[in-house]
mmCIF file of C-alpha atoms and ligand atoms in Angstrom:
data_model
loop_
_atom_site.group_PDB
_atom_site.id
_atom_site.type_symbol
_atom_site.label_atom_id
_atom_site.label_comp_id
_atom_site.label_asym_id
_atom_site.label_seq_id
_atom_site.Cartn_x
_atom_site.Cartn_y
_atom_site.Cartn_z
ATOM 1 C CA UNK H 1 0.859 -6.360 21.293
ATOM 2 C CA UNK H 2 -1.775 -6.435 23.875
ATOM 3 C CA UNK H 3 -4.336 -8.851 24.638
ATOM 4 C CA UNK H 4 -7.297 -8.215 27.134
ATOM 5 C CA UNK H 5 -10.640 -9.302 27.688
ATOM 6 C CA UNK H 6 -13.702 -7.029 28.839
ATOM 7 C CA UNK H 7 -16.322 -8.936 30.794
ATOM 8 C CA UNK H 8 -19.373 -6.510 31.618
ATOM 9 C CA UNK H 9 -21.297 -3.746 30.040
ATOM 10 C CA UNK H 10 -19.835 -1.351 32.471
ATOM 11 C CA UNK H 11 -16.705 -1.649 30.098
ATOM 12 C CA UNK H 12 -18.711 -0.705 27.127
ATOM 13 C CA UNK H 13 -18.635 2.793 28.184
ATOM 14 C CA UNK H 14 -14.846 2.894 28.633
ATOM 15 C CA UNK H 15 -14.263 1.041 25.259
ATOM 16 C CA UNK H 16 -16.271 3.528 23.428
ATOM 17 C CA UNK H 17 -13.926 6.084 24.735
ATOM 18 C CA UNK H 18 -10.682 4.386 23.657
ATOM 19 C CA UNK H 19 -8.764 4.680 20.479
ATOM 20 C CA UNK H 20 -9.645 1.271 18.843
ATOM 21 C CA UNK H 21 -8.128 2.332 15.269
ATOM 22 C CA UNK H 22 -5.056 -0.270 15.681
ATOM 23 C CA UNK H 23 -7.187 -2.733 17.827
ATOM 24 C CA UNK H 24 -9.145 -5.997 16.784
ATOM 25 C CA UNK H 25 -12.053 -6.820 19.019
ATOM 26 C CA UNK H 26 -13.947 -9.814 18.961
ATOM 27 C CA UNK H 27 -17.218 -9.513 20.306
ATOM 28 C CA UNK H 28 -19.260 -12.682 22.086
ATOM 29 C CA UNK H 29 -22.872 -12.804 23.354
ATOM 30 C CA UNK H 30 -22.918 -16.462 23.054
ATOM 31 C CA UNK H 31 -26.366 -16.557 24.839
ATOM 32 C CA UNK H 32 -27.833 -15.665 22.363
ATOM 33 C CA UNK H 33 -27.294 -12.486 20.179
ATOM 34 C CA UNK H 34 -23.937 -13.360 18.566
ATOM 35 C CA UNK H 35 -25.105 -16.982 18.083
ATOM 36 C CA UNK H 36 -28.176 -15.777 16.219
ATOM 37 C CA UNK H 37 -26.369 -13.375 13.880
ATOM 38 C CA UNK H 38 -23.683 -15.950 12.726
ATOM 39 C CA UNK H 39 -26.881 -18.228 12.358
ATOM 40 C CA UNK H 40 -28.543 -15.830 10.180
ATOM 41 C CA UNK H 41 -25.768 -15.203 8.222
ATOM 42 C CA UNK H 42 -24.862 -18.742 7.491
ATOM 43 C CA UNK H 43 -28.638 -19.201 6.746
ATOM 44 C CA UNK H 44 -28.537 -16.595 4.007
ATOM 45 C CA UNK H 45 -29.437 -13.169 5.459
ATOM 46 C CA UNK H 46 -27.710 -10.514 3.383
ATOM 47 C CA UNK H 47 -26.673 -8.358 5.963
ATOM 48 C CA UNK H 48 -27.812 -7.324 9.578
ATOM 49 C CA UNK H 49 -27.841 -3.799 11.492
ATOM 50 C CA UNK H 50 -27.250 -4.260 15.319
ATOM 51 C CA UNK H 51 -28.586 -0.961 17.192
ATOM 52 C CA UNK H 52 -28.636 -0.456 20.901
ATOM 53 C CA UNK H 53 -32.093 0.561 21.293
ATOM 54 C CA UNK H 54 -35.697 -0.315 20.173
ATOM 55 C CA UNK H 55 -36.168 3.107 19.223
ATOM 56 C CA UNK H 56 -32.995 3.161 16.985
ATOM 57 C CA UNK H 57 -34.504 -0.051 15.716
ATOM 58 C CA UNK H 58 -37.587 1.613 14.475
ATOM 59 C CA UNK H 59 -35.680 4.501 12.928
ATOM 60 C CA UNK H 60 -33.785 1.972 11.262
ATOM 61 C CA UNK H 61 -36.748 0.462 9.913
ATOM 62 C CA UNK H 62 -38.193 3.461 8.637
ATOM 63 C CA UNK H 63 -34.852 3.830 6.476
ATOM 64 C CA UNK H 64 -34.820 0.078 5.085
ATOM 65 C CA UNK H 65 -38.640 -0.730 5.103
ATOM 66 C CA UNK H 66 -38.002 -4.253 3.353
ATOM 67 C CA UNK H 67 -35.959 -5.198 6.644
ATOM 68 C CA UNK H 68 -37.057 -7.630 9.162
ATOM 69 C CA UNK H 69 -37.110 -6.429 13.131
ATOM 70 C CA UNK H 70 -35.455 -8.510 15.185
ATOM 71 C CA UNK H 71 -34.299 -8.895 18.793
ATOM 72 C CA UNK H 72 -35.392 -9.291 22.567
ATOM 73 C CA UNK H 73 -36.169 -7.807 25.745
ATOM 74 C CA UNK H 74 -36.209 -10.142 29.085
ATOM 75 C CA UNK H 75 -35.426 -12.878 26.431
ATOM 76 C CA UNK H 76 -38.517 -12.459 24.335
ATOM 77 C CA UNK H 77 -39.455 -11.011 21.270
ATOM 78 C CA UNK H 78 -40.066 -7.345 21.186
ATOM 79 C CA UNK H 79 -43.888 -6.694 21.038
ATOM 80 C CA UNK H 80 -45.872 -3.881 20.003
ATOM 81 C CA UNK H 81 -46.383 -2.589 23.557
ATOM 82 C CA UNK H 82 -42.738 -2.102 23.807
ATOM 83 C CA UNK H 83 -42.242 -0.433 20.341
ATOM 84 C CA UNK H 84 -44.749 2.078 19.878
ATOM 85 C CA UNK H 85 -47.403 -0.258 18.156
ATOM 86 C CA UNK H 86 -44.924 -2.460 16.074
ATOM 87 C CA UNK H 87 -44.741 -6.219 16.712
ATOM 88 C CA UNK H 88 -41.185 -7.360 15.975
ATOM 89 C CA UNK H 89 -40.912 -10.372 13.136
ATOM 90 C CA UNK H 90 -38.310 -12.269 15.132
ATOM 91 C CA UNK H 91 -37.107 -12.764 18.438
ATOM 92 C CA UNK H 92 -33.246 -13.586 19.507
ATOM 93 C CA UNK H 93 -33.700 -17.747 19.490
ATOM 94 C CA UNK H 94 -31.128 -18.575 16.664
ATOM 95 C CA UNK H 95 -33.508 -21.285 15.585
ATOM 96 C CA UNK H 96 -35.734 -18.907 14.347
ATOM 97 C CA UNK H 97 -33.165 -17.683 11.970
ATOM 98 C CA UNK H 98 -33.910 -20.296 9.214
ATOM 99 C CA UNK H 99 -32.976 -20.051 5.430
ATOM 100 C CA UNK H 100 -36.557 -20.120 4.772
ATOM 101 C CA UNK H 101 -36.917 -16.964 6.910
ATOM 102 C CA UNK H 102 -34.028 -14.820 6.335
ATOM 103 C CA UNK H 103 -32.501 -15.649 2.967
ATOM 104 C CA UNK H 104 -31.728 -12.849 1.050
ATOM 105 C CA UNK H 105 -32.899 -10.745 3.829
ATOM 106 C CA UNK H 106 -31.886 -7.639 5.785
ATOM 107 C CA UNK H 107 -32.222 -7.740 9.401
ATOM 108 C CA UNK H 108 -32.245 -5.044 11.972
ATOM 109 C CA UNK H 109 -31.785 -6.303 15.392
ATOM 110 C CA UNK H 110 -31.497 -5.144 19.252
ATOM 111 C CA UNK H 111 -30.845 -7.083 21.967
ATOM 112 C CA UNK H 112 -30.086 -6.101 25.932
ATOM 113 C CA UNK H 113 -26.221 -6.700 25.528
ATOM 114 C CA UNK H 114 -24.920 -8.026 22.593
ATOM 115 C CA UNK H 115 -25.872 -5.443 19.814
ATOM 116 C CA UNK H 116 -24.617 -2.908 22.385
ATOM 117 C CA UNK H 117 -21.436 -4.394 22.558
ATOM 118 C CA UNK H 118 -20.833 -4.771 18.778
ATOM 119 C CA UNK H 119 -22.160 -0.936 18.530
ATOM 120 C CA UNK H 120 -19.226 0.076 21.252
ATOM 121 C CA UNK H 121 -16.536 -1.733 19.151
ATOM 122 C CA UNK H 122 -17.456 -0.049 16.028
ATOM 123 C CA UNK H 123 -14.380 2.387 15.807
ATOM 124 C CA UNK H 124 -11.999 -0.608 15.893
ATOM 125 C CA UNK H 125 -9.892 -1.697 13.159
ATOM 126 C CA UNK H 126 -11.600 -5.107 12.655
ATOM 127 C CA UNK H 127 -14.725 -6.159 14.448
ATOM 128 C CA UNK H 128 -15.301 -9.975 14.374
ATOM 129 C CA UNK H 129 -18.863 -11.344 15.710
ATOM 130 C CA UNK H 130 -18.029 -14.697 17.253
ATOM 131 C CA UNK H 131 -19.703 -17.506 18.795
ATOM 132 C CA UNK H 132 -19.211 -21.213 19.211
ATOM 133 C CA UNK H 133 -20.792 -21.972 16.259
ATOM 134 C CA UNK H 134 -17.804 -20.104 14.627
ATOM 135 C CA UNK H 135 -15.224 -20.220 16.751
ATOM 136 C CA UNK H 136 -12.525 -21.895 14.859
ATOM 137 C CA UNK H 137 -13.305 -19.732 11.861
ATOM 138 C CA UNK H 138 -12.549 -16.507 14.107
ATOM 139 C CA UNK H 139 -9.297 -18.282 15.696
ATOM 140 C CA UNK H 140 -8.144 -19.182 12.115
ATOM 141 C CA UNK H 141 -8.555 -15.631 11.091
ATOM 142 C CA UNK H 142 -6.799 -14.247 14.196
ATOM 143 C CA UNK H 143 -3.822 -16.606 13.885
ATOM 144 C CA UNK H 144 -3.468 -15.430 10.402
ATOM 145 C CA UNK H 145 -4.005 -11.630 11.037
ATOM 146 C CA UNK H 146 -1.863 -11.619 13.995
ATOM 147 C CA UNK H 147 -3.668 -8.313 15.191
ATOM 148 C CA UNK H 148 -1.370 -6.307 17.305
ATOM 149 C CA UNK H 149 -3.922 -5.137 19.844
ATOM 150 C CA UNK H 150 -6.882 -7.673 20.443
ATOM 151 C CA UNK H 151 -9.963 -7.086 22.956
ATOM 152 C CA UNK H 152 -12.143 -9.816 23.509
ATOM 153 C CA UNK H 153 -15.675 -8.047 24.385
ATOM 154 C CA UNK H 154 -18.066 -9.906 26.305
ATOM 155 C CA UNK H 155 -21.562 -9.292 26.399
ATOM 156 C CA UNK H 156 -22.373 -10.413 29.767
ATOM 157 C CA UNK H 157 -25.775 -10.839 31.415
ATOM 158 C CA UNK H 158 -27.889 -8.145 32.676
ATOM 159 C CA UNK H 159 -25.285 -5.816 34.031
ATOM 160 C CA UNK H 160 -22.915 -8.701 35.137
ATOM 161 C CA UNK H 161 -20.356 -11.223 33.394
ATOM 162 C CA UNK H 162 -21.596 -14.019 31.707
ATOM 163 C CA UNK H 163 -19.833 -17.468 32.432
ATOM 164 C CA UNK H 164 -20.754 -18.417 28.787
ATOM 165 C CA UNK H 165 -19.064 -15.466 27.292
ATOM 166 C CA UNK H 166 -15.900 -15.506 29.317
ATOM 167 C CA UNK H 167 -15.402 -19.303 28.133
ATOM 168 C CA UNK H 168 -15.490 -18.307 24.516
ATOM 169 C CA UNK H 169 -13.157 -15.379 24.981
ATOM 170 C CA UNK H 170 -10.805 -17.852 26.983
ATOM 171 C CA UNK H 171 -10.897 -20.130 24.249
ATOM 172 C CA UNK H 172 -9.571 -17.460 21.551
ATOM 173 C CA UNK H 173 -7.202 -16.295 24.324
ATOM 174 C CA UNK H 174 -5.744 -19.633 24.485
ATOM 175 C CA UNK H 175 -5.783 -20.226 20.759
ATOM 176 C CA UNK H 176 -3.585 -16.939 20.094
ATOM 177 C CA UNK H 177 -1.822 -17.024 23.326
ATOM 178 C CA UNK H 178 1.539 -17.342 21.817
ATOM 179 C CA UNK H 179 0.964 -14.497 19.195
ATOM 180 C CA UNK H 180 1.479 -12.093 22.502
ATOM 181 C CA UNK H 181 4.576 -11.726 24.767
ATOM 182 C CA UNK H 182 4.016 -12.538 28.647
ATOM 183 C CA UNK H 183 4.409 -8.689 29.109
ATOM 184 C CA UNK H 184 1.397 -7.625 26.833
ATOM 185 C CA UNK H 185 -1.121 -10.186 28.286
ATOM 186 C CA UNK H 186 -3.518 -8.434 30.856
ATOM 187 C CA UNK H 187 -4.806 -10.320 33.589
ATOM 188 C CA UNK H 188 -8.079 -10.150 32.101
ATOM 189 C CA UNK H 189 -6.853 -12.382 29.289
ATOM 190 C CA UNK H 190 -5.174 -14.869 31.975
ATOM 191 C CA UNK H 191 -8.497 -15.100 33.678
ATOM 192 C CA UNK H 192 -10.787 -16.181 30.605
ATOM 193 C CA UNK H 193 -7.994 -18.284 29.477
ATOM 194 C CA UNK H 194 -7.800 -20.251 33.019
ATOM 195 C CA UNK H 195 -11.543 -20.725 32.858
ATOM 196 C CA UNK H 196 -11.367 -22.201 29.524
ATOM 197 C CA UNK H 197 -8.511 -24.480 30.753
ATOM 198 C CA UNK H 198 -10.666 -25.377 33.710
ATOM 199 C CA UNK H 199 -13.964 -25.963 31.948
ATOM 200 C CA UNK H 200 -13.644 -26.128 28.005
ATOM 201 C CA UNK H 201 -13.783 -29.899 27.826
ATOM 202 C CA UNK H 202 -17.119 -29.924 29.767
ATOM 203 C CA UNK H 203 -18.596 -27.043 28.000
ATOM 204 C CA UNK H 204 -22.279 -28.148 28.407
ATOM 205 C CA UNK H 205 -21.980 -29.260 31.724
ATOM 206 C CA UNK H 206 -20.348 -26.077 33.083
ATOM 207 C CA UNK H 207 -22.620 -23.573 31.446
ATOM 208 C CA UNK H 208 -25.809 -25.258 32.911
ATOM 209 C CA UNK H 209 -25.386 -23.286 36.178
ATOM 210 C CA UNK H 210 -24.635 -19.710 34.292
ATOM 211 C CA UNK H 211 -27.646 -17.341 34.824
ATOM 212 C CA UNK H 212 -28.738 -16.850 31.273
ATOM 213 C CA UNK H 213 -28.654 -20.561 30.763
ATOM 214 C CA UNK H 214 -30.786 -20.912 33.512
ATOM 215 C CA UNK H 215 -33.095 -18.317 32.555
ATOM 216 C CA UNK H 216 -33.282 -19.866 29.009
ATOM 217 C CA UNK H 217 -33.650 -23.394 30.288
ATOM 218 C CA UNK H 218 -36.841 -22.069 32.550
ATOM 219 C CA UNK H 219 -38.732 -21.092 29.442
ATOM 220 C CA UNK H 220 -39.958 -24.254 27.522
ATOM 221 C CA UNK H 221 -39.829 -22.774 24.090
ATOM 222 C CA UNK H 222 -36.097 -21.066 24.663
ATOM 223 C CA UNK H 223 -34.438 -24.167 26.468
ATOM 224 C CA UNK H 224 -33.124 -25.783 23.158
ATOM 225 C CA UNK H 225 -31.391 -22.646 22.423
ATOM 226 C CA UNK H 226 -28.483 -23.250 25.122
ATOM 227 C CA UNK H 227 -27.362 -26.468 23.206
ATOM 228 C CA UNK H 228 -27.853 -24.788 20.156
ATOM 229 C CA UNK H 229 -25.487 -22.319 21.102
ATOM 230 C CA UNK H 230 -23.012 -24.423 22.489
ATOM 231 C CA UNK H 231 -22.509 -26.557 19.326
ATOM 232 C CA UNK H 232 -18.843 -26.206 18.061
ATOM 233 C CA UNK H 233 -17.608 -24.850 14.723
ATOM 234 C CA UNK H 234 -20.845 -25.926 12.697
ATOM 235 C CA UNK H 235 -20.171 -22.832 10.765
ATOM 236 C CA UNK H 236 -17.196 -22.082 8.790
ATOM 237 C CA UNK H 237 -17.059 -17.935 8.341
ATOM 238 C CA UNK H 238 -15.283 -15.301 9.513
ATOM 239 C CA UNK H 239 -18.416 -12.675 10.325
ATOM 240 C CA UNK H 240 -17.509 -9.014 10.594
ATOM 241 C CA UNK H 241 -19.421 -5.606 11.547
ATOM 242 C CA UNK H 242 -18.131 -3.471 8.894
ATOM 243 C CA UNK H 243 -17.027 0.339 9.612
ATOM 244 C CA UNK H 244 -20.727 1.369 8.351
ATOM 245 C CA UNK H 245 -22.411 -0.734 11.406
ATOM 246 C CA UNK H 246 -23.508 -3.639 9.103
ATOM 247 C CA UNK H 247 -22.952 -7.199 10.145
ATOM 248 C CA UNK H 248 -22.100 -9.320 6.816
HETATM 249 C C1 LIG M 301 -28.194 -9.891 24.818
HETATM 250 O O1 LIG M 301 -28.070 -9.374 23.557
HETATM 251 O O2 LIG M 301 -28.252 -9.542 26.065
HETATM 252 C C2 LIG M 301 -29.064 -11.578 24.785
HETATM 253 O O3 LIG M 301 -28.634 -12.186 23.536
HETATM 254 C C3 LIG M 301 -30.160 -11.875 25.634
HETATM 255 C C4 LIG M 301 -30.742 -13.115 25.231
HETATM 256 O O4 LIG M 301 -30.973 -13.336 24.047
HETATM 257 O O5 LIG M 301 -31.469 -13.436 25.686
#
């Protein structure tokens, strides 16, 4: 049994080299990639293909021409100048993924860190896509499945750790703590849990100082994404990345 957290994109490479066949990964990019994916599926999207790069997104679009192209660079929707003349249909605001727009649709998405974190976890026994929006559903599933090895994968901000992702990882670590023996819990999980125990009760106030929250709050059309992504348990679905690379 083993419980650990990874905090930064620097950990993606190591994770990709690890045998994850007996490991469950839970991936978070609270602001905003995993919050947007969870919202899109709850609002009726059929499936989502997360890819690491704009080039991969364009290649996937050629394969699935009916799909909507989604994602961000520097927080904003990807434009024709960045994508060989193709304007993306949607950015990475969860508020864009309404039932009117996504019901029955296939989505292809590339974001700065969140989609890379998901691709990195692809070889795992099970990959869960989590957020505060579906946190309790994720926790209930983990308590029932009782995985032997659990890695809480934080997307981070730029190349750094992100406060909001570490908090969400801490919430999960706290909820599954008793499934693991003391000697199987790594310091990384203890750090995340300690952060959650210190700040979980004042989630909105504590996240206002996080870099990604400040970045979004400074852009009038994106500011409301912060409060949206901090809502707790508005969605009761467990969301998974399947071995073929689709989130559904
Ligand atoms: C990411 O994947 O790095 C993010 O979700 C960035 C963002 O949406 O601003």
